[in-house]
């Protein structure tokens, strides 16, 4: 009874930038490239992974205040300086497509779940932790490597090169990719940094050094404890870099780690085999020129389960 968890913002942003607006418009000229691409991504995932359960996670808050309080630089480069306070820079033609995605998902019967004060990542983390396995998480967000857990199991379907070329990642794949186990990925990412999220990392510490530190000392707590031990064997330069970043390292892992216990309302995770509201879906498909994408997804849902 595999549960497929979809990082909806990750995929609809990828769809928006991957499909030209000119190639996907409604009859009135409104761009629907993100909607069409996102639905096609879902159809590809359902056909290829054969899930029994499916949930799309949404951002209720793309830059939660509790993360910003810990690390003010968190996603600060994505702020829309000319718009509303705290607003994210999102292309004008993508903004109206997000509610349409939600309408189509509701008509089909696929739950779109969010939690006030949290990101889609936190919804994914909570569901991956609390729902019975096996679980597969589809996302292009590297931070979600931390969810991989061979014991449950939880796998990350990493869509960094697109859904058609997704990487099916277990713990061995994470170790091969980054040199650390999935359970240590958050600490590794805090050390290395991630400009896409406004995480500065420790200056002078790249991926290889971060992996070496995590492998030797186990986690950031172990690294910080070793800093105070003159016998720990740090090179002088590296010890100085880590010591100078001690305040950052005290908070960064809390920012990088996804929440795993946020309150989420009860809902049915069962994969629908037919649209929940066929008439509404047909009306949406006709109005927004989405007939092909809607049909591909509905056909995929109707396929026999393995």
Short mmCIF file of N, CA and C in Angstrom, two decimals, residues 47-215:
data_model
loop_
_atom_site.label_atom_id
_atom_site.label_comp_id
_atom_site.label_asym_id
_atom_site.label_seq_id
_atom_site.Cartn_x
_atom_site.Cartn_y
_atom_site.Cartn_z
N UNK A 47 1.51 6.55 -13.20
CA UNK A 47 1.75 5.44 -14.13
C UNK A 47 3.03 4.68 -13.78
N UNK A 48 4.06 5.43 -13.40
CA UNK A 48 5.35 4.80 -13.19
C UNK A 48 5.54 4.17 -11.82
N UNK A 49 4.87 4.72 -10.79
CA UNK A 49 5.11 4.26 -9.42
C UNK A 49 3.98 3.38 -8.87
N UNK A 50 2.82 3.42 -9.48
CA UNK A 50 1.68 2.57 -9.07
C UNK A 50 1.35 2.72 -7.58
N UNK A 51 1.16 3.94 -7.09
CA UNK A 51 0.84 4.10 -5.66
C UNK A 51 -0.58 3.64 -5.35
N UNK A 52 -0.81 3.32 -4.09
CA UNK A 52 -2.15 3.01 -3.60
C UNK A 52 -2.77 4.22 -2.91
N UNK A 53 -1.90 5.14 -2.47
CA UNK A 53 -2.34 6.34 -1.77
C UNK A 53 -1.56 7.52 -2.35
N UNK A 54 -2.17 8.70 -2.32
CA UNK A 54 -1.54 9.87 -2.93
C UNK A 54 -1.96 11.14 -2.20
N UNK A 55 -0.97 11.99 -1.90
CA UNK A 55 -1.23 13.27 -1.25
C UNK A 55 -0.31 14.32 -1.88
N UNK A 56 -0.86 15.49 -2.17
CA UNK A 56 -0.06 16.63 -2.60
C UNK A 56 0.11 17.59 -1.43
N UNK A 57 1.36 17.94 -1.13
CA UNK A 57 1.64 18.88 -0.03
C UNK A 57 1.80 20.29 -0.60
N UNK A 58 1.22 21.27 0.10
CA UNK A 58 1.26 22.67 -0.33
C UNK A 58 1.94 23.53 0.72
N UNK A 59 2.40 24.71 0.30
CA UNK A 59 2.96 25.71 1.22
C UNK A 59 1.84 26.57 1.79
N UNK A 60 1.61 26.49 3.10
CA UNK A 60 0.74 27.48 3.74
C UNK A 60 1.57 28.72 4.05
N UNK A 61 2.85 28.53 4.32
CA UNK A 61 3.77 29.63 4.62
C UNK A 61 5.12 29.25 4.03
N UNK A 62 5.53 29.91 2.97
CA UNK A 62 6.76 29.53 2.27
C UNK A 62 8.02 29.92 3.05
N UNK A 63 7.86 30.87 4.02
CA UNK A 63 9.02 31.35 4.80
C UNK A 63 8.56 31.54 6.26
N UNK A 64 8.37 30.44 6.99
CA UNK A 64 7.79 30.52 8.33
C UNK A 64 8.58 31.42 9.27
N UNK A 65 7.83 32.17 10.08
CA UNK A 65 8.46 33.13 10.99
C UNK A 65 9.42 32.46 11.96
N UNK A 66 9.10 31.23 12.38
CA UNK A 66 9.97 30.58 13.36
C UNK A 66 11.32 30.21 12.75
N UNK A 67 11.35 29.94 11.45
CA UNK A 67 12.64 29.69 10.80
C UNK A 67 13.41 31.00 10.60
N UNK A 68 12.69 32.05 10.22
CA UNK A 68 13.34 33.35 10.01
C UNK A 68 13.90 33.89 11.33
N UNK A 69 13.19 33.66 12.43
CA UNK A 69 13.68 34.10 13.74
C UNK A 69 15.01 33.43 14.08
N UNK A 70 15.13 32.17 13.71
CA UNK A 70 16.38 31.46 13.96
C UNK A 70 17.48 31.91 13.01
N UNK A 71 17.11 32.15 11.75
CA UNK A 71 18.10 32.50 10.73
C UNK A 71 17.49 33.53 9.78
N UNK A 72 17.72 34.83 10.04
CA UNK A 72 17.07 35.88 9.24
C UNK A 72 17.35 35.80 7.74
N UNK A 73 18.46 35.18 7.35
CA UNK A 73 18.78 35.09 5.92
C UNK A 73 17.96 34.02 5.20
N UNK A 74 17.18 33.25 5.95
CA UNK A 74 16.45 32.13 5.34
C UNK A 74 15.51 32.63 4.24
N UNK A 75 15.78 32.24 3.02
CA UNK A 75 15.00 32.60 1.83
C UNK A 75 14.81 34.11 1.66
N UNK A 76 15.66 34.92 2.30
CA UNK A 76 15.50 36.37 2.22
C UNK A 76 15.68 36.88 0.80
N UNK A 77 16.52 36.19 0.00
CA UNK A 77 16.77 36.62 -1.37
C UNK A 77 15.56 36.42 -2.27
N UNK A 78 14.55 35.69 -1.78
CA UNK A 78 13.34 35.46 -2.59
C UNK A 78 12.23 36.45 -2.26
N UNK A 79 12.49 37.35 -1.34
CA UNK A 79 11.45 38.31 -0.96
C UNK A 79 11.19 39.30 -2.09
N UNK A 80 9.93 39.62 -2.27
CA UNK A 80 9.51 40.59 -3.28
C UNK A 80 9.59 41.98 -2.67
N UNK A 81 10.69 42.67 -2.96
CA UNK A 81 10.94 43.97 -2.34
C UNK A 81 9.87 44.99 -2.71
N UNK A 82 9.25 44.83 -3.86
CA UNK A 82 8.27 45.81 -4.30
C UNK A 82 6.83 45.43 -3.99
N UNK A 83 6.64 44.27 -3.39
CA UNK A 83 5.29 43.80 -3.13
C UNK A 83 4.92 43.87 -1.67
N UNK A 84 4.01 43.00 -1.26
CA UNK A 84 3.57 42.97 0.13
C UNK A 84 4.68 42.49 1.03
N UNK A 85 4.72 42.99 2.29
CA UNK A 85 5.73 42.51 3.22
C UNK A 85 5.67 40.99 3.36
N UNK A 86 6.83 40.34 3.21
CA UNK A 86 6.88 38.90 3.36
C UNK A 86 6.44 38.13 2.13
N UNK A 87 6.09 38.83 1.05
CA UNK A 87 5.63 38.15 -0.16
C UNK A 87 6.81 37.56 -0.92
N UNK A 88 6.58 36.41 -1.54
CA UNK A 88 7.62 35.73 -2.31
C UNK A 88 7.58 36.21 -3.75
N UNK A 89 8.77 36.28 -4.35
CA UNK A 89 8.83 36.60 -5.77
C UNK A 89 8.30 35.40 -6.55
N UNK A 90 7.13 35.56 -7.14
CA UNK A 90 6.52 34.51 -7.95
C UNK A 90 6.09 35.17 -9.26
N UNK A 91 6.39 34.58 -10.40
CA UNK A 91 5.98 35.18 -11.67
C UNK A 91 4.49 35.51 -11.70
N UNK A 92 4.17 36.67 -12.24
CA UNK A 92 2.78 37.12 -12.25
C UNK A 92 1.84 36.12 -12.92
N UNK A 93 2.32 35.44 -13.94
CA UNK A 93 1.46 34.52 -14.66
C UNK A 93 1.38 33.14 -14.00
N UNK A 94 2.20 32.91 -12.97
CA UNK A 94 2.09 31.66 -12.21
C UNK A 94 1.07 31.80 -11.09
N UNK A 95 1.00 32.97 -10.46
CA UNK A 95 0.15 33.17 -9.28
C UNK A 95 -1.28 32.68 -9.49
N UNK A 96 -1.99 33.08 -10.57
CA UNK A 96 -3.38 32.63 -10.71
C UNK A 96 -3.51 31.15 -11.08
N UNK A 97 -2.42 30.50 -11.44
CA UNK A 97 -2.51 29.09 -11.80
C UNK A 97 -2.55 28.18 -10.57
N UNK A 98 -2.05 28.66 -9.45
CA UNK A 98 -2.00 27.82 -8.25
C UNK A 98 -3.41 27.49 -7.75
N UNK A 99 -4.34 28.47 -7.61
CA UNK A 99 -5.71 28.11 -7.23
C UNK A 99 -6.37 27.16 -8.24
N UNK A 100 -6.03 27.29 -9.52
CA UNK A 100 -6.60 26.40 -10.52
C UNK A 100 -6.10 24.96 -10.32
N UNK A 101 -4.84 24.82 -9.98
CA UNK A 101 -4.31 23.48 -9.66
C UNK A 101 -5.10 22.87 -8.51
N UNK A 102 -5.37 23.68 -7.49
CA UNK A 102 -6.13 23.17 -6.35
C UNK A 102 -7.55 22.78 -6.74
N UNK A 103 -8.17 23.58 -7.63
CA UNK A 103 -9.52 23.24 -8.09
C UNK A 103 -9.54 21.90 -8.82
N UNK A 104 -8.57 21.70 -9.69
CA UNK A 104 -8.53 20.46 -10.46
C UNK A 104 -8.28 19.27 -9.53
N UNK A 105 -7.36 19.43 -8.58
CA UNK A 105 -7.09 18.33 -7.64
C UNK A 105 -8.34 17.99 -6.84
N UNK A 106 -9.09 19.01 -6.42
CA UNK A 106 -10.31 18.75 -5.66
C UNK A 106 -11.35 18.02 -6.50
N UNK A 107 -11.48 18.42 -7.76
CA UNK A 107 -12.45 17.76 -8.64
C UNK A 107 -12.07 16.30 -8.88
N UNK A 108 -10.78 16.04 -8.94
CA UNK A 108 -10.33 14.66 -9.16
C UNK A 108 -10.46 13.84 -7.88
N UNK A 109 -10.23 14.49 -6.74
CA UNK A 109 -10.30 13.78 -5.48
C UNK A 109 -8.95 13.48 -4.86
N UNK A 110 -7.93 14.24 -5.27
CA UNK A 110 -6.59 14.09 -4.70
C UNK A 110 -6.41 15.16 -3.63
N UNK A 111 -6.13 14.77 -2.37
CA UNK A 111 -6.01 15.77 -1.31
C UNK A 111 -4.78 16.66 -1.49
N UNK A 112 -4.99 17.96 -1.29
CA UNK A 112 -3.92 18.94 -1.27
C UNK A 112 -3.86 19.48 0.16
N UNK A 113 -2.78 19.19 0.86
CA UNK A 113 -2.72 19.41 2.31
C UNK A 113 -1.70 20.48 2.64
N UNK A 114 -2.07 21.37 3.54
CA UNK A 114 -1.16 22.37 4.07
C UNK A 114 -1.42 22.55 5.55
N UNK A 115 -0.49 23.24 6.23
CA UNK A 115 -0.62 23.48 7.67
C UNK A 115 -0.18 24.90 7.95
N UNK A 116 -1.02 25.71 8.62
CA UNK A 116 -0.66 27.10 8.90
C UNK A 116 0.69 27.21 9.60
N UNK A 117 1.54 28.12 9.08
CA UNK A 117 2.84 28.33 9.69
C UNK A 117 3.92 27.37 9.25
N UNK A 118 3.62 26.54 8.25
CA UNK A 118 4.60 25.54 7.82
C UNK A 118 4.66 25.46 6.31
N UNK A 119 5.79 24.93 5.84
CA UNK A 119 6.02 24.73 4.42
C UNK A 119 5.55 23.35 3.99
N UNK A 120 5.50 23.15 2.67
CA UNK A 120 5.15 21.84 2.13
C UNK A 120 6.12 20.78 2.64
N UNK A 121 7.40 21.15 2.78
CA UNK A 121 8.39 20.19 3.30
C UNK A 121 7.98 19.62 4.64
N UNK A 122 7.41 20.46 5.49
CA UNK A 122 7.02 20.02 6.83
C UNK A 122 5.80 19.10 6.78
N UNK A 123 4.90 19.37 5.85
CA UNK A 123 3.77 18.46 5.64
C UNK A 123 4.29 17.10 5.18
N UNK A 124 5.22 17.13 4.24
CA UNK A 124 5.81 15.89 3.73
C UNK A 124 6.53 15.13 4.84
N UNK A 125 7.29 15.86 5.66
CA UNK A 125 8.02 15.23 6.75
C UNK A 125 7.09 14.58 7.76
N UNK A 126 6.01 15.27 8.09
CA UNK A 126 5.05 14.73 9.06
C UNK A 126 4.34 13.50 8.51
N UNK A 127 3.89 13.58 7.27
CA UNK A 127 3.18 12.44 6.68
C UNK A 127 4.12 11.25 6.48
N UNK A 128 5.37 11.52 6.06
CA UNK A 128 6.33 10.43 5.88
C UNK A 128 6.63 9.74 7.20
N UNK A 129 6.53 10.50 8.30
CA UNK A 129 6.82 9.95 9.62
C UNK A 129 5.62 9.25 10.25
N UNK A 130 4.43 9.81 10.06
CA UNK A 130 3.26 9.32 10.78
C UNK A 130 2.41 8.33 9.99
N UNK A 131 2.49 8.37 8.68
CA UNK A 131 1.69 7.46 7.86
C UNK A 131 2.41 6.11 7.71
N UNK A 132 1.67 5.03 7.59
CA UNK A 132 2.32 3.73 7.39
C UNK A 132 3.04 3.68 6.05
N UNK A 133 4.15 2.96 6.01
CA UNK A 133 4.92 2.82 4.79
C UNK A 133 4.44 1.64 3.96
N UNK A 134 5.04 1.45 2.82
CA UNK A 134 6.15 2.24 2.26
C UNK A 134 5.69 3.60 1.75
N UNK A 135 6.64 4.56 1.78
CA UNK A 135 6.36 5.94 1.38
C UNK A 135 7.37 6.35 0.31
N UNK A 136 6.88 7.04 -0.71
CA UNK A 136 7.75 7.65 -1.72
C UNK A 136 7.43 9.13 -1.79
N UNK A 137 8.47 9.96 -1.74
CA UNK A 137 8.32 11.41 -1.75
C UNK A 137 8.88 11.93 -3.07
N UNK A 138 8.06 12.61 -3.85
CA UNK A 138 8.48 13.15 -5.15
C UNK A 138 8.74 14.64 -5.01
N UNK A 139 10.00 15.04 -5.26
CA UNK A 139 10.37 16.44 -5.08
C UNK A 139 11.69 16.71 -5.78
N UNK A 140 11.91 17.98 -6.12
CA UNK A 140 13.20 18.42 -6.61
C UNK A 140 13.99 19.16 -5.55
N UNK A 141 13.56 19.07 -4.29
CA UNK A 141 14.19 19.76 -3.18
C UNK A 141 15.20 18.84 -2.50
N UNK A 142 16.47 19.21 -2.51
CA UNK A 142 17.51 18.37 -1.92
C UNK A 142 17.33 18.17 -0.42
N UNK A 143 16.72 19.14 0.25
CA UNK A 143 16.55 19.01 1.71
C UNK A 143 15.79 17.75 2.09
N UNK A 144 14.98 17.25 1.18
CA UNK A 144 14.15 16.09 1.50
C UNK A 144 14.90 14.77 1.46
N UNK A 145 16.19 14.80 1.11
CA UNK A 145 17.00 13.59 1.27
C UNK A 145 17.01 13.14 2.73
N UNK A 146 16.82 14.08 3.65
CA UNK A 146 16.83 13.72 5.07
C UNK A 146 15.68 12.80 5.45
N UNK A 147 14.64 12.70 4.63
CA UNK A 147 13.50 11.84 4.94
C UNK A 147 13.74 10.38 4.59
N UNK A 148 14.75 10.11 3.79
CA UNK A 148 15.00 8.74 3.35
C UNK A 148 15.27 7.84 4.56
N UNK A 149 14.59 6.71 4.59
CA UNK A 149 14.68 5.79 5.72
C UNK A 149 14.44 4.37 5.21
N UNK A 150 15.50 3.61 5.12
CA UNK A 150 15.37 2.25 4.57
C UNK A 150 14.53 1.34 5.45
N UNK A 151 14.47 1.63 6.74
CA UNK A 151 13.77 0.74 7.67
C UNK A 151 12.26 0.77 7.46
N UNK A 152 11.72 1.95 7.13
CA UNK A 152 10.24 2.06 7.07
C UNK A 152 9.60 1.33 5.90
N UNK A 153 9.92 1.50 4.64
CA UNK A 153 10.92 2.41 4.08
C UNK A 153 10.29 3.71 3.55
N UNK A 154 11.17 4.76 3.49
CA UNK A 154 10.83 6.02 2.83
C UNK A 154 11.91 6.27 1.79
N UNK A 155 11.49 6.51 0.55
CA UNK A 155 12.42 6.80 -0.53
C UNK A 155 12.13 8.19 -1.07
N UNK A 156 13.16 8.84 -1.59
CA UNK A 156 12.96 10.12 -2.27
C UNK A 156 13.05 9.91 -3.76
N UNK A 157 11.99 10.29 -4.47
CA UNK A 157 12.00 10.31 -5.93
C UNK A 157 12.47 11.70 -6.32
N UNK A 158 13.78 11.84 -6.47
CA UNK A 158 14.36 13.17 -6.68
C UNK A 158 14.20 13.59 -8.14
N UNK A 159 13.52 14.72 -8.33
CA UNK A 159 13.15 15.19 -9.67
C UNK A 159 14.02 16.36 -10.11
N UNK A 160 15.28 16.36 -9.70
CA UNK A 160 16.18 17.46 -10.05
C UNK A 160 16.35 17.62 -11.54
N UNK A 161 16.24 16.53 -12.29
CA UNK A 161 16.37 16.59 -13.76
C UNK A 161 15.03 16.36 -14.45
N UNK A 162 13.95 16.47 -13.66
CA UNK A 162 12.62 16.29 -14.21
C UNK A 162 11.99 14.98 -13.77
N UNK A 163 10.68 14.92 -13.84
CA UNK A 163 9.95 13.73 -13.38
C UNK A 163 10.26 12.53 -14.26
N UNK A 164 10.45 12.74 -15.57
CA UNK A 164 10.74 11.62 -16.47
C UNK A 164 12.11 11.01 -16.19
N UNK A 165 12.99 11.78 -15.53
CA UNK A 165 14.35 11.30 -15.24
C UNK A 165 14.59 11.27 -13.73
N UNK A 166 13.54 10.99 -12.96
CA UNK A 166 13.68 11.02 -11.51
C UNK A 166 14.69 9.98 -11.02
N UNK A 167 15.33 10.31 -9.90
CA UNK A 167 16.27 9.40 -9.26
C UNK A 167 15.58 8.78 -8.04
N UNK A 168 15.47 7.46 -8.04
CA UNK A 168 14.83 6.72 -6.96
C UNK A 168 15.90 6.47 -5.89
N UNK A 169 15.84 7.22 -4.79
CA UNK A 169 16.94 7.26 -3.83
C UNK A 169 16.60 6.58 -2.51
N UNK A 170 17.42 5.59 -2.16
CA UNK A 170 17.41 5.02 -0.82
C UNK A 170 18.66 5.53 -0.10
N UNK A 171 18.97 4.96 1.08
CA UNK A 171 20.10 5.47 1.85
C UNK A 171 21.42 5.25 1.11
N UNK A 172 21.54 4.14 0.42
CA UNK A 172 22.76 3.89 -0.34
C UNK A 172 22.98 4.95 -1.41
N UNK A 173 21.90 5.37 -2.06
CA UNK A 173 22.00 6.41 -3.09
C UNK A 173 22.42 7.74 -2.48
N UNK A 174 21.89 8.08 -1.29
CA UNK A 174 22.26 9.33 -0.64
C UNK A 174 23.75 9.29 -0.26
N UNK A 175 24.20 8.16 0.27
CA UNK A 175 25.62 8.04 0.63
C UNK A 175 26.50 8.18 -0.61
N UNK A 176 26.08 7.58 -1.72
CA UNK A 176 26.87 7.66 -2.94
C UNK A 176 26.90 9.09 -3.48
N UNK A 177 25.82 9.81 -3.30
CA UNK A 177 25.69 11.16 -3.85
C UNK A 177 26.43 12.20 -3.01
N UNK A 178 26.35 12.05 -1.67
CA UNK A 178 26.89 13.09 -0.78
C UNK A 178 27.92 12.61 0.23
N UNK A 179 28.08 11.30 0.37
CA UNK A 179 29.07 10.79 1.31
C UNK A 179 28.61 10.74 2.74
N UNK A 180 27.30 10.93 2.98
CA UNK A 180 26.75 10.86 4.33
C UNK A 180 25.45 10.06 4.29
N UNK A 181 25.06 9.45 5.41
CA UNK A 181 23.75 8.78 5.44
C UNK A 181 22.63 9.80 5.41
N UNK A 182 21.47 9.37 4.97
CA UNK A 182 20.32 10.28 4.88
C UNK A 182 20.01 10.93 6.21
N UNK A 183 20.15 10.18 7.30
CA UNK A 183 19.83 10.72 8.63
C UNK A 183 20.72 11.90 9.00
N UNK A 184 21.89 12.01 8.36
CA UNK A 184 22.81 13.10 8.67
C UNK A 184 22.75 14.23 7.65
N UNK A 185 21.82 14.13 6.69
CA UNK A 185 21.82 15.10 5.59
C UNK A 185 21.60 16.53 6.09
N UNK A 186 20.71 16.74 7.05
CA UNK A 186 20.42 18.10 7.52
C UNK A 186 21.66 18.75 8.10
N UNK A 187 22.42 18.02 8.91
CA UNK A 187 23.65 18.58 9.49
C UNK A 187 24.67 18.85 8.39
N UNK A 188 24.79 17.93 7.45
CA UNK A 188 25.68 18.11 6.30
C UNK A 188 25.31 19.37 5.52
N UNK A 189 24.01 19.56 5.27
CA UNK A 189 23.55 20.72 4.50
C UNK A 189 23.80 22.02 5.26
N UNK A 190 23.66 21.98 6.58
CA UNK A 190 23.92 23.18 7.38
C UNK A 190 25.39 23.59 7.27
N UNK A 191 26.28 22.61 7.29
CA UNK A 191 27.71 22.90 7.16
C UNK A 191 28.04 23.42 5.77
N UNK A 192 27.53 22.73 4.75
CA UNK A 192 27.83 23.09 3.36
C UNK A 192 27.17 24.39 2.94
N UNK A 193 25.95 24.61 3.46
CA UNK A 193 25.17 25.76 3.03
C UNK A 193 24.35 25.47 1.80
N UNK A 194 23.40 26.34 1.53
CA UNK A 194 22.53 26.18 0.36
C UNK A 194 22.03 27.56 -0.05
N UNK A 195 22.67 28.17 -1.06
CA UNK A 195 22.26 29.51 -1.48
C UNK A 195 20.80 29.61 -1.87
N UNK A 196 20.21 28.52 -2.39
CA UNK A 196 18.82 28.58 -2.83
C UNK A 196 17.87 28.78 -1.66
N UNK A 197 18.31 28.47 -0.44
CA UNK A 197 17.49 28.69 0.75
C UNK A 197 18.04 29.79 1.65
N UNK A 198 19.08 30.46 1.22
CA UNK A 198 19.67 31.51 2.05
C UNK A 198 20.46 30.97 3.23
N UNK A 199 20.96 29.75 3.12
CA UNK A 199 21.81 29.15 4.17
C UNK A 199 23.26 29.43 3.81
N UNK A 200 23.95 30.25 4.59
CA UNK A 200 25.31 30.62 4.22
C UNK A 200 26.32 29.49 4.34
N UNK A 201 26.05 28.52 5.22
CA UNK A 201 27.04 27.48 5.47
C UNK A 201 28.23 28.04 6.23
N UNK A 202 29.22 27.21 6.44
CA UNK A 202 30.47 27.65 7.09
C UNK A 202 31.44 28.06 5.99
N UNK A 203 31.85 29.32 5.96
CA UNK A 203 32.77 29.76 4.92
C UNK A 203 34.02 28.88 4.86
N UNK A 204 34.32 28.42 3.65
CA UNK A 204 35.49 27.58 3.47
C UNK A 204 35.25 26.10 3.65
N UNK A 205 34.00 25.73 3.97
CA UNK A 205 33.65 24.31 4.13
C UNK A 205 32.71 23.92 2.99
N UNK A 206 33.22 23.11 2.08
CA UNK A 206 32.41 22.64 0.96
C UNK A 206 31.84 21.26 1.23
N UNK A 207 31.31 20.64 0.17
CA UNK A 207 30.65 19.34 0.33
C UNK A 207 31.58 18.27 0.89
N UNK A 208 32.80 18.18 0.34
CA UNK A 208 33.70 17.11 0.76
C UNK A 208 34.12 17.26 2.22
N UNK A 209 34.43 18.49 2.62
CA UNK A 209 34.82 18.72 4.01
C UNK A 209 33.64 18.48 4.94
N UNK A 210 32.45 18.94 4.54
CA UNK A 210 31.26 18.73 5.37
C UNK A 210 30.99 17.24 5.54
N UNK A 211 31.10 16.47 4.46
CA UNK A 211 30.87 15.03 4.56
C UNK A 211 31.92 14.37 5.45
N UNK A 212 33.16 14.80 5.32
CA UNK A 212 34.23 14.23 6.14
C UNK A 212 34.00 14.51 7.63
N UNK A 213 33.56 15.71 7.94
CA UNK A 213 33.29 16.08 9.34
C UNK A 213 32.14 15.26 9.91
N UNK A 214 31.06 15.14 9.14
CA UNK A 214 29.91 14.39 9.63
C UNK A 214 30.27 12.91 9.80
N UNK A 215 31.04 12.37 8.86
CA UNK A 215 31.45 10.97 8.96
C UNK A 215 32.31 10.74 10.20
#
